[in-house]
mmCIF file of C-alpha atoms in Angstrom:
data_model
loop_
_atom_site.group_PDB
_atom_site.id
_atom_site.type_symbol
_atom_site.label_atom_id
_atom_site.label_comp_id
_atom_site.label_asym_id
_atom_site.label_seq_id
_atom_site.Cartn_x
_atom_site.Cartn_y
_atom_site.Cartn_z
ATOM 1 C CA MET A 1 73.572 49.838 33.186
ATOM 2 C CA THR A 2 70.813 48.469 30.800
ATOM 3 C CA ILE A 3 69.518 50.792 27.982
ATOM 4 C CA ALA A 4 65.955 50.588 26.903
ATOM 5 C CA PRO A 5 65.493 50.306 23.142
ATOM 6 C CA SER A 6 63.814 53.747 22.953
ATOM 7 C CA GLU A 7 66.943 55.262 24.407
ATOM 8 C CA VAL A 8 69.268 53.514 21.915
ATOM 9 C CA PRO A 9 70.245 55.971 18.994
ATOM 10 C CA MET A 10 68.017 55.052 16.084
ATOM 11 C CA PRO A 11 70.078 53.484 12.950
ATOM 12 C CA GLU A 12 70.176 55.873 10.084
ATOM 13 C CA PHE A 13 68.079 53.685 7.792
ATOM 14 C CA LEU A 14 65.041 53.796 10.215
ATOM 15 C CA HIS A 15 64.733 57.536 9.656
ATOM 16 C CA TYR A 16 63.461 56.351 6.196
ATOM 17 C CA LEU A 17 60.259 55.353 8.255
ATOM 18 C CA ASP A 18 59.960 58.794 9.986
ATOM 19 C CA ASP A 19 56.853 59.842 7.695
ATOM 20 C CA CYS A 20 55.670 56.359 7.115
ATOM 21 C CA LYS A 21 53.040 54.202 8.888
ATOM 22 C CA PHE A 22 55.000 50.806 9.185
ATOM 23 C CA ILE A 23 52.645 47.872 9.586
ATOM 24 C CA LEU A 24 54.374 44.498 10.690
ATOM 25 C CA VAL A 25 52.328 41.147 10.013
ATOM 26 C CA SER A 26 53.198 37.958 11.965
ATOM 27 C CA ASN A 27 51.449 34.963 13.381
ATOM 28 C CA ARG A 28 53.007 35.290 16.703
ATOM 29 C CA GLU A 29 52.201 38.415 18.764
ATOM 30 C CA PRO A 30 54.906 40.298 20.668
ATOM 31 C CA TYR A 31 52.919 40.388 23.886
ATOM 32 C CA GLU A 32 50.379 38.071 25.421
ATOM 33 C CA HIS A 33 47.897 38.880 28.250
ATOM 34 C CA ILE A 34 47.445 35.880 30.297
ATOM 35 C CA GLY A 35 44.729 35.633 33.109
ATOM 36 C CA GLY A 36 45.889 33.888 36.246
ATOM 37 C CA PRO A 37 45.343 33.547 39.976
ATOM 38 C CA ARG A 38 47.198 36.927 40.442
ATOM 39 C CA GLY A 39 45.174 38.649 37.861
ATOM 40 C CA ILE A 40 46.196 39.587 34.281
ATOM 41 C CA GLU A 41 50.031 39.132 33.492
ATOM 42 C CA VAL A 42 51.890 40.103 30.251
ATOM 43 C CA LYS A 43 54.207 37.653 28.759
ATOM 44 C CA GLN A 44 56.479 38.019 25.771
ATOM 45 C CA PRO A 45 56.417 34.903 23.805
ATOM 46 C CA ALA A 46 59.690 33.066 23.077
ATOM 47 C CA GLY A 47 60.980 33.172 19.491
ATOM 48 C CA GLY A 48 63.617 34.735 17.286
ATOM 49 C CA LEU A 49 61.126 36.853 15.285
ATOM 50 C CA VAL A 50 59.739 38.615 18.394
ATOM 51 C CA SER A 51 63.148 39.181 19.861
ATOM 52 C CA ALA A 52 64.525 40.793 16.473
ATOM 53 C CA LEU A 53 61.629 42.818 15.666
ATOM 54 C CA ASP A 54 60.044 44.202 18.955
ATOM 55 C CA PRO A 55 63.008 46.638 19.570
ATOM 56 C CA THR A 56 62.650 48.066 16.078
ATOM 57 C CA MET A 57 58.861 48.575 16.489
ATOM 58 C CA ARG A 58 59.522 50.339 19.815
ATOM 59 C CA ARG A 59 61.806 52.760 18.006
ATOM 60 C CA ILE A 60 59.564 53.464 14.990
ATOM 61 C CA HIS A 61 56.145 53.477 16.675
ATOM 62 C CA GLY A 62 54.547 51.137 14.193
ATOM 63 C CA THR A 63 51.636 48.808 14.290
ATOM 64 C CA TRP A 64 51.987 44.855 14.663
ATOM 65 C CA VAL A 65 49.226 42.843 13.312
ATOM 66 C CA ALA A 66 49.109 39.260 14.850
ATOM 67 C CA TRP A 67 47.013 36.468 16.330
ATOM 68 C CA GLY A 68 45.584 37.338 19.642
ATOM 69 C CA SER A 69 46.552 33.994 21.395
ATOM 70 C CA GLY A 70 46.605 35.225 25.106
ATOM 71 C CA SER A 71 43.655 34.001 27.421
ATOM 72 C CA ALA A 72 43.055 37.737 28.401
ATOM 73 C CA ASP A 73 43.862 39.278 25.101
ATOM 74 C CA ARG A 74 40.232 40.396 24.273
ATOM 75 C CA GLU A 75 39.543 41.994 27.556
ATOM 76 C CA THR A 76 42.714 44.047 27.343
ATOM 77 C CA SER A 77 42.161 45.305 23.784
ATOM 78 C CA ASP A 78 39.611 47.698 22.300
ATOM 79 C CA GLU A 79 36.693 46.630 20.100
ATOM 80 C CA ALA A 80 39.033 46.590 17.130
ATOM 81 C CA GLY A 81 41.555 44.503 18.894
ATOM 82 C CA ARG A 82 44.089 47.090 19.285
ATOM 83 C CA VAL A 83 46.191 47.674 22.543
ATOM 84 C CA GLN A 84 49.295 49.763 23.122
ATOM 85 C CA VAL A 85 52.520 47.935 24.026
ATOM 86 C CA PRO A 86 54.935 47.320 25.595
ATOM 87 C CA PRO A 87 53.089 47.883 29.019
ATOM 88 C CA GLY A 88 54.215 51.021 30.711
ATOM 89 C CA GLU A 89 56.017 52.314 27.564
ATOM 90 C CA GLU A 90 53.131 51.913 24.960
ATOM 91 C CA SER A 91 55.484 52.958 22.092
ATOM 92 C CA TYR A 92 53.425 51.121 19.430
ATOM 93 C CA THR A 93 50.066 49.513 18.554
ATOM 94 C CA LEU A 94 49.400 45.868 18.651
ATOM 95 C CA ARG A 95 46.239 44.870 16.426
ATOM 96 C CA ARG A 96 45.175 41.464 17.337
ATOM 97 C CA VAL A 97 43.304 39.121 14.888
ATOM 98 C CA TRP A 98 40.839 36.665 16.434
ATOM 99 C CA LEU A 99 41.150 33.093 15.634
ATOM 100 C CA GLU A 100 39.071 30.006 16.773
ATOM 101 C CA ASN A 101 40.742 26.898 17.895
ATOM 102 C CA SER A 102 39.533 24.995 14.719
ATOM 103 C CA GLU A 103 41.124 27.812 12.690
ATOM 104 C CA VAL A 104 44.473 27.591 14.433
ATOM 105 C CA ASP A 105 44.482 23.856 14.057
ATOM 106 C CA ALA A 106 43.899 23.944 10.344
ATOM 107 C CA TYR A 107 45.725 27.091 9.307
ATOM 108 C CA TYR A 108 48.657 26.957 11.637
ATOM 109 C CA HIS A 109 49.118 23.330 12.714
ATOM 110 C CA GLY A 110 47.714 22.033 9.573
ATOM 111 C CA PHE A 111 48.640 23.796 6.186
ATOM 112 C CA ALA A 112 51.565 25.985 7.658
ATOM 113 C CA ASN A 113 53.284 23.398 9.775
ATOM 114 C CA ARG A 114 52.126 19.960 8.312
ATOM 115 C CA SER A 115 52.209 20.891 4.787
ATOM 116 C CA LEU A 116 54.402 24.108 4.047
ATOM 117 C CA TRP A 117 57.224 23.447 6.754
ATOM 118 C CA PRO A 118 58.212 19.958 5.718
ATOM 119 C CA LEU A 119 57.925 20.645 1.969
ATOM 120 C CA CYS A 120 60.402 23.791 2.385
ATOM 121 C CA HIS A 121 62.591 22.013 4.352
ATOM 122 C CA MET A 122 62.421 19.055 1.711
ATOM 123 C CA LEU A 123 61.443 16.461 4.425
ATOM 124 C CA ILE A 124 58.630 15.083 2.489
ATOM 125 C CA HIS A 125 58.034 12.007 4.672
ATOM 126 C CA HIS A 126 56.407 14.419 7.088
ATOM 127 C CA PHE A 127 54.243 16.204 4.425
ATOM 128 C CA GLU A 128 50.585 16.058 4.931
ATOM 129 C CA TYR A 129 47.887 17.817 2.901
ATOM 130 C CA ARG A 130 44.207 18.173 3.496
ATOM 131 C CA THR A 131 41.727 20.388 1.644
ATOM 132 C CA GLU A 132 40.495 21.645 4.958
ATOM 133 C CA TYR A 133 43.863 22.875 5.918
ATOM 134 C CA TRP A 134 44.083 24.792 2.616
ATOM 135 C CA ASP A 135 40.711 26.285 2.812
ATOM 136 C CA ARG A 136 41.273 27.688 6.441
ATOM 137 C CA TYR A 137 44.576 28.989 5.528
ATOM 138 C CA ARG A 138 43.176 30.967 2.682
ATOM 139 C CA ALA A 139 40.425 32.304 4.970
ATOM 140 C CA VAL A 140 42.934 33.261 7.772
ATOM 141 C CA ASN A 141 45.122 34.894 5.200
ATOM 142 C CA LEU A 142 42.180 36.961 3.942
ATOM 143 C CA ARG A 143 41.098 38.140 7.465
ATOM 144 C CA PHE A 144 44.726 39.165 8.121
ATOM 145 C CA ALA A 145 44.696 41.039 4.820
ATOM 146 C CA HIS A 146 41.412 42.993 5.921
ATOM 147 C CA ALA A 147 43.032 43.787 9.309
ATOM 148 C CA VAL A 148 46.275 45.277 7.540
ATOM 149 C CA ALA A 149 44.125 47.194 5.275
ATOM 150 C CA ASP A 150 42.169 48.606 8.087
ATOM 151 C CA GLU A 151 45.442 49.861 9.737
ATOM 152 C CA ALA A 152 46.622 51.330 6.543
ATOM 153 C CA GLU A 153 43.344 53.278 6.011
ATOM 154 C CA ARG A 154 43.905 54.742 9.528
ATOM 155 C CA CYS A 155 47.013 56.444 8.154
ATOM 156 C CA THR A 156 46.804 59.800 6.480
ATOM 157 C CA GLY A 157 50.314 59.694 4.802
ATOM 158 C CA ARG A 158 52.547 57.118 3.386
ATOM 159 C CA SER A 159 52.329 53.428 4.690
ATOM 160 C CA MET A 160 53.959 50.064 4.042
ATOM 161 C CA ALA A 161 53.231 46.540 5.226
ATOM 162 C CA TRP A 162 56.004 43.900 6.074
ATOM 163 C CA ILE A 163 54.562 40.333 6.186
ATOM 164 C CA GLN A 164 56.527 37.855 7.846
ATOM 165 C CA ASP A 165 57.218 34.241 6.924
ATOM 166 C CA TYR A 166 55.232 31.163 5.474
ATOM 167 C CA HIS A 167 52.084 31.544 7.701
ATOM 168 C CA PHE A 168 50.994 34.229 5.158
ATOM 169 C CA ALA A 169 51.777 33.388 1.571
ATOM 170 C CA LEU A 170 48.483 34.794 0.376
ATOM 171 C CA VAL A 171 48.056 38.146 2.283
ATOM 172 C CA ALA A 172 50.078 40.095 -0.126
ATOM 173 C CA GLU A 173 47.669 39.364 -3.171
ATOM 174 C CA PHE A 174 44.591 39.747 -1.031
ATOM 175 C CA LEU A 175 45.966 43.198 0.205
ATOM 176 C CA ARG A 176 47.019 44.164 -3.155
ATOM 177 C CA ALA A 177 43.452 44.066 -4.321
ATOM 178 C CA MET A 178 42.329 46.232 -1.241
ATOM 179 C CA ARG A 179 45.133 48.703 -1.179
ATOM 180 C CA PRO A 180 46.861 48.792 -4.763
ATOM 181 C CA ASN A 181 49.218 51.802 -3.727
ATOM 182 C CA LEU A 182 50.486 50.105 -0.527
ATOM 183 C CA PHE A 183 54.062 49.009 -0.649
ATOM 184 C CA ILE A 184 54.157 45.548 0.399
ATOM 185 C CA HIS A 185 57.102 43.289 1.114
ATOM 186 C CA GLN A 186 57.595 39.903 2.665
ATOM 187 C CA PHE A 187 60.385 38.024 4.368
ATOM 188 C CA TRP A 188 60.272 34.283 3.946
ATOM 189 C CA HIS A 189 62.445 33.071 6.877
ATOM 190 C CA ILE A 190 62.719 29.464 6.150
ATOM 191 C CA PRO A 191 64.002 27.620 2.826
ATOM 192 C CA PHE A 192 61.941 27.766 -0.292
ATOM 193 C CA PRO A 193 61.845 24.684 -2.061
ATOM 194 C CA PRO A 194 62.834 23.811 -5.828
ATOM 195 C CA PRO A 195 59.667 23.327 -8.263
ATOM 196 C CA ASP A 196 59.797 19.490 -8.090
ATOM 197 C CA ILE A 197 59.144 19.620 -4.370
ATOM 198 C CA LEU A 198 56.598 22.431 -4.470
ATOM 199 C CA ARG A 199 54.624 20.639 -6.896
ATOM 200 C CA LEU A 200 53.791 18.146 -4.313
ATOM 201 C CA LEU A 201 51.017 20.809 -3.281
ATOM 202 C CA PRO A 202 47.978 19.397 -5.123
ATOM 203 C CA SER A 203 44.798 20.962 -6.696
ATOM 204 C CA GLY A 204 46.646 24.077 -7.885
ATOM 205 C CA SER A 205 47.666 25.240 -4.447
ATOM 206 C CA HIS A 206 51.234 25.490 -5.412
ATOM 207 C CA GLU A 207 50.419 28.083 -8.187
ATOM 208 C CA ALA A 208 47.965 29.791 -5.887
ATOM 209 C CA LEU A 209 50.728 30.001 -3.300
ATOM 210 C CA LEU A 210 53.170 31.724 -5.684
ATOM 211 C CA ARG A 211 50.650 34.014 -6.771
ATOM 212 C CA GLY A 212 49.904 35.149 -3.366
ATOM 213 C CA LEU A 213 53.629 35.931 -2.853
ATOM 214 C CA LEU A 214 53.749 37.779 -6.130
ATOM 215 C CA GLY A 215 51.458 40.315 -4.562
ATOM 216 C CA ASN A 216 54.350 41.756 -3.013
ATOM 217 C CA ASP A 217 56.681 44.505 -4.326
ATOM 218 C CA LEU A 218 59.678 42.847 -2.739
ATOM 219 C CA MET A 219 60.191 39.157 -1.832
ATOM 220 C CA GLU A 220 62.929 38.575 0.619
ATOM 221 C CA PHE A 221 64.848 35.436 1.499
ATOM 222 C CA GLN A 222 67.817 34.285 3.726
ATOM 223 C CA ILE A 223 70.094 33.250 1.035
ATOM 224 C CA ASP A 224 70.464 33.375 -2.859
ATOM 225 C CA ARG A 225 69.492 29.806 -3.272
ATOM 226 C CA HIS A 226 66.110 30.235 -1.741
ATOM 227 C CA ALA A 227 65.519 33.175 -4.069
ATOM 228 C CA LEU A 228 66.501 31.391 -7.103
ATOM 229 C CA ASN A 229 64.355 28.270 -6.085
ATOM 230 C CA PHE A 230 61.411 30.908 -5.853
ATOM 231 C CA LEU A 231 62.198 32.293 -9.205
ATOM 232 C CA ASP A 232 62.446 28.811 -10.769
ATOM 233 C CA CYS A 233 59.050 27.979 -9.168
ATOM 234 C CA VAL A 234 57.469 31.057 -10.693
ATOM 235 C CA ALA A 235 58.944 30.338 -14.062
ATOM 236 C CA GLU A 236 57.482 27.049 -13.984
ATOM 237 C CA PHE A 237 54.158 27.357 -12.700
ATOM 238 C CA VAL A 238 52.926 30.959 -13.337
ATOM 239 C CA VAL A 239 52.478 30.980 -17.129
ATOM 240 C CA ASP A 240 51.723 34.664 -17.260
ATOM 241 C CA ALA A 241 54.942 35.794 -15.314
ATOM 242 C CA GLU A 242 58.085 37.002 -16.978
ATOM 243 C CA VAL A 243 61.122 36.002 -14.964
ATOM 244 C CA ASP A 244 64.341 37.604 -15.166
ATOM 245 C CA LEU A 245 67.096 35.629 -13.455
ATOM 246 C CA ASN A 246 69.741 38.232 -14.046
ATOM 247 C CA ASP A 247 68.064 40.863 -12.402
ATOM 248 C CA GLN A 248 65.897 38.542 -9.952
ATOM 249 C CA THR A 249 62.666 40.301 -10.955
ATOM 250 C CA VAL A 250 59.201 38.988 -12.071
ATOM 251 C CA ARG A 251 56.813 41.057 -14.216
ATOM 252 C CA ILE A 252 53.297 40.126 -13.811
ATOM 253 C CA GLN A 253 50.063 42.146 -14.484
ATOM 254 C CA ASP A 254 52.108 45.369 -15.271
ATOM 255 C CA ARG A 255 53.838 45.033 -11.986
ATOM 256 C CA LYS A 256 57.509 44.178 -11.286
ATOM 257 C CA VAL A 257 58.388 42.268 -8.183
ATOM 258 C CA GLN A 258 61.920 42.398 -6.881
ATOM 259 C CA VAL A 259 63.335 39.142 -5.361
ATOM 260 C CA ALA A 260 66.598 39.220 -3.194
ATOM 261 C CA ALA A 261 68.425 37.588 -0.363
ATOM 262 C CA PHE A 262 68.708 39.611 2.803
ATOM 263 C CA PRO A 263 70.431 37.385 5.556
ATOM 264 C CA ILE A 264 69.248 37.952 8.954
ATOM 265 C CA SER A 265 71.783 37.984 11.748
ATOM 266 C CA ILE A 266 71.855 38.633 15.535
ATOM 267 C CA ASP A 267 73.208 41.860 17.085
ATOM 268 C CA PHE A 268 76.674 40.752 17.294
ATOM 269 C CA GLU A 269 77.998 43.629 19.250
ATOM 270 C CA LYS A 270 75.203 43.078 21.858
ATOM 271 C CA TYR A 271 76.189 39.490 22.458
ATOM 272 C CA HIS A 272 79.930 39.985 22.335
ATOM 273 C CA GLN A 273 79.665 42.595 25.179
ATOM 274 C CA MET A 274 77.364 40.253 27.054
ATOM 275 C CA ALA A 275 79.825 37.402 26.623
ATOM 276 C CA LEU A 276 82.710 39.720 28.037
ATOM 277 C CA SER A 277 80.592 40.789 31.053
ATOM 278 C CA PRO A 278 81.429 39.816 34.709
ATOM 279 C CA GLN A 279 77.842 38.339 34.977
ATOM 280 C CA ALA A 280 78.391 36.004 31.991
ATOM 281 C CA ASP A 281 81.708 34.987 33.614
ATOM 282 C CA ARG A 282 80.051 34.190 36.847
ATOM 283 C CA LEU A 283 77.156 32.211 35.223
ATOM 284 C CA ALA A 284 79.674 30.230 33.107
ATOM 285 C CA GLN A 285 81.722 29.299 36.097
ATOM 286 C CA THR A 286 78.488 28.190 38.027
ATOM 287 C CA LEU A 287 77.681 25.977 34.976
ATOM 288 C CA ARG A 288 81.142 24.526 34.874
ATOM 289 C CA GLY A 289 81.103 23.991 38.531
ATOM 290 C CA ARG A 290 77.974 21.951 38.357
ATOM 291 C CA TYR A 291 78.596 19.880 35.222
ATOM 292 C CA ALA A 292 82.251 20.192 34.283
ATOM 293 C CA HIS A 293 84.429 20.824 37.258
ATOM 294 C CA GLY A 294 88.163 20.592 37.165
ATOM 295 C CA SER A 295 89.618 19.758 33.794
ATOM 296 C CA ARG A 296 86.415 18.487 32.179
ATOM 297 C CA GLN A 297 85.053 20.007 28.984
ATOM 298 C CA LEU A 298 81.436 21.200 28.605
ATOM 299 C CA GLY A 299 79.357 21.577 25.476
ATOM 300 C CA VAL A 300 75.875 23.218 25.164
ATOM 301 C CA SER A 301 73.266 23.520 22.485
ATOM 302 C CA VAL A 302 69.827 25.263 22.555
ATOM 303 C CA ASP A 303 67.226 24.232 20.297
ATOM 304 C CA ARG A 304 63.515 23.927 19.714
ATOM 305 C CA VAL A 305 62.542 20.190 19.585
ATOM 306 C CA ASP A 306 61.914 20.098 15.943
ATOM 307 C CA TYR A 307 62.886 17.439 13.143
ATOM 308 C CA THR A 308 64.838 20.056 11.136
ATOM 309 C CA LYS A 309 67.371 20.815 14.011
ATOM 310 C CA GLY A 310 69.317 17.391 13.911
ATOM 311 C CA ILE A 311 69.071 16.643 17.581
ATOM 312 C CA PRO A 312 68.835 12.794 17.186
ATOM 313 C CA GLU A 313 71.776 12.926 14.831
ATOM 314 C CA ARG A 314 73.854 14.939 17.284
ATOM 315 C CA LEU A 315 72.983 12.549 19.909
ATOM 316 C CA ARG A 316 74.140 9.637 17.690
ATOM 317 C CA ALA A 317 77.441 11.638 17.026
ATOM 318 C CA LEU A 318 78.017 11.919 20.852
ATOM 319 C CA GLU A 319 77.476 8.156 21.232
ATOM 320 C CA LEU A 320 79.951 7.339 18.514
ATOM 321 C CA LEU A 321 82.441 9.714 20.048
ATOM 322 C CA TRP A 322 82.361 8.023 23.417
ATOM 323 C CA SER A 323 82.332 4.609 21.638
ATOM 324 C CA GLU A 324 85.421 5.217 19.749
ATOM 325 C CA HIS A 325 87.219 7.454 22.340
ATOM 326 C CA PRO A 326 86.400 6.033 25.811
ATOM 327 C CA GLU A 327 89.134 8.054 27.308
ATOM 328 C CA LEU A 328 86.677 10.929 27.052
ATOM 329 C CA LEU A 329 84.195 9.227 29.412
ATOM 330 C CA GLY A 330 83.985 11.334 32.572
ATOM 331 C CA ARG A 331 85.990 14.221 30.921
ATOM 332 C CA PHE A 332 83.358 15.656 28.509
ATOM 333 C CA THR A 333 79.766 16.474 29.182
ATOM 334 C CA PHE A 334 77.203 17.697 26.674
ATOM 335 C CA ILE A 335 73.949 19.658 27.707
ATOM 336 C CA PHE A 336 70.993 19.747 25.361
ATOM 337 C CA VAL A 337 68.656 22.588 26.212
ATOM 338 C CA CYS A 338 65.456 21.664 24.292
ATOM 339 C CA THR A 339 62.276 23.420 24.275
ATOM 340 C CA PRO A 340 59.085 21.347 23.398
ATOM 341 C CA SER A 341 57.445 22.715 20.181
ATOM 342 C CA ARG A 342 54.183 21.892 18.442
ATOM 343 C CA THR A 343 53.423 19.175 20.716
ATOM 344 C CA ASN A 344 50.006 18.556 19.331
ATOM 345 C CA LEU A 345 51.566 17.260 16.179
ATOM 346 C CA PRO A 346 52.349 13.576 16.090
ATOM 347 C CA ALA A 347 55.857 14.098 14.402
ATOM 348 C CA TYR A 348 57.005 16.473 17.327
ATOM 349 C CA THR A 349 55.576 14.201 20.148
ATOM 350 C CA GLN A 350 57.414 11.230 18.569
ATOM 351 C CA LEU A 351 60.592 13.187 18.210
ATOM 352 C CA GLU A 352 60.405 14.460 21.777
ATOM 353 C CA ARG A 353 59.995 10.950 23.011
ATOM 354 C CA GLU A 354 62.935 9.650 20.668
ATOM 355 C CA VAL A 355 65.311 12.268 22.180
ATOM 356 C CA GLY A 356 64.397 11.474 25.702
ATOM 357 C CA GLU A 357 64.791 7.798 25.257
ATOM 358 C CA THR A 358 68.166 8.271 23.377
ATOM 359 C CA VAL A 359 69.577 10.535 26.149
ATOM 360 C CA LEU A 360 68.565 7.764 28.929
ATOM 361 C CA ALA A 361 70.164 5.088 26.672
ATOM 362 C CA ILE A 362 73.390 6.828 26.160
ATOM 363 C CA ASN A 363 73.708 7.770 29.967
ATOM 364 C CA ARG A 364 72.838 4.026 30.828
ATOM 365 C CA ARG A 365 75.604 2.839 28.535
ATOM 366 C CA PHE A 366 78.436 5.404 29.369
ATOM 367 C CA GLY A 367 77.470 7.143 32.587
ATOM 368 C CA SER A 368 78.588 6.421 36.143
ATOM 369 C CA PRO A 369 77.527 7.497 39.502
ATOM 370 C CA GLU A 370 79.849 10.450 39.408
ATOM 371 C CA TRP A 371 79.212 11.549 35.655
ATOM 372 C CA THR A 372 76.560 11.547 33.038
#
């Protein structure tokens, strides 16, 4: 029996939000309306953030502010871009922000993913900066701040905003100016770079980015090292900020910003029970029967095609394994499940081509009619 999220007992800590309007902000929306030959269909975009946070939003009945990316999103929303989701349950509000293709190209594909993403992962050979990217990033962040402020204004009681990730480094500062009493916090899902890497952002944009994040009451990172990198950057580039490394706080303009690590995990119990289920066993046997019957061994990985995932390195490791241990030929199969990602960026299309060519080369070298 499958239990819908609304039927699962609410964790105790979520009762803190009972009398609070909770506003979540992310680039990706949790539900897209797509027009097709069979009419309008609803699709939930793939991604860890949506999978992790949609069940919580369904339980606390908040508002999710995100880019309206679906082809039928406008016709299914009201004049303010609001729609109740999920379809049939309608347990929370989705507030869509409309972006032109040129804005998505510069704000998302440009500054977020050609500038910030490689810097934060310290892969500076992929770093690209253009003034147009930065200008559009600021403009889109301001538009999202206005949308959040509007949703907070609709609330008669207590409210808070939770901003997600590197797409919105400036939203908190803009929002602070509009709603000074709003509690604002932000989770930075990717690594945060040390000062010598962040300074590669030119024209003062590195300081502006830090000041934007200091608009939060709480800055959240995955691990302590990322939080300390952030504090080091603030100490070096924001001259009017007082950083306390012991307490991991920043004092700026008579406000205190708390900085801390809050590691995100999967729902272990959920996946543990799934792994023990008869259905999982049947699927595993089907997979083994197709690719690793008898005494053969099977390895599987699932990734986006991204240069931070180490897919070419893993392929070269397998090539080395079969080179040095030919007795494993025909006895060990590895399956790469690779989802194309950001295919309009040259670095990603090149990587996808490299992965495909490497797989073909390995199979030509080691494969046989009975085994690849």
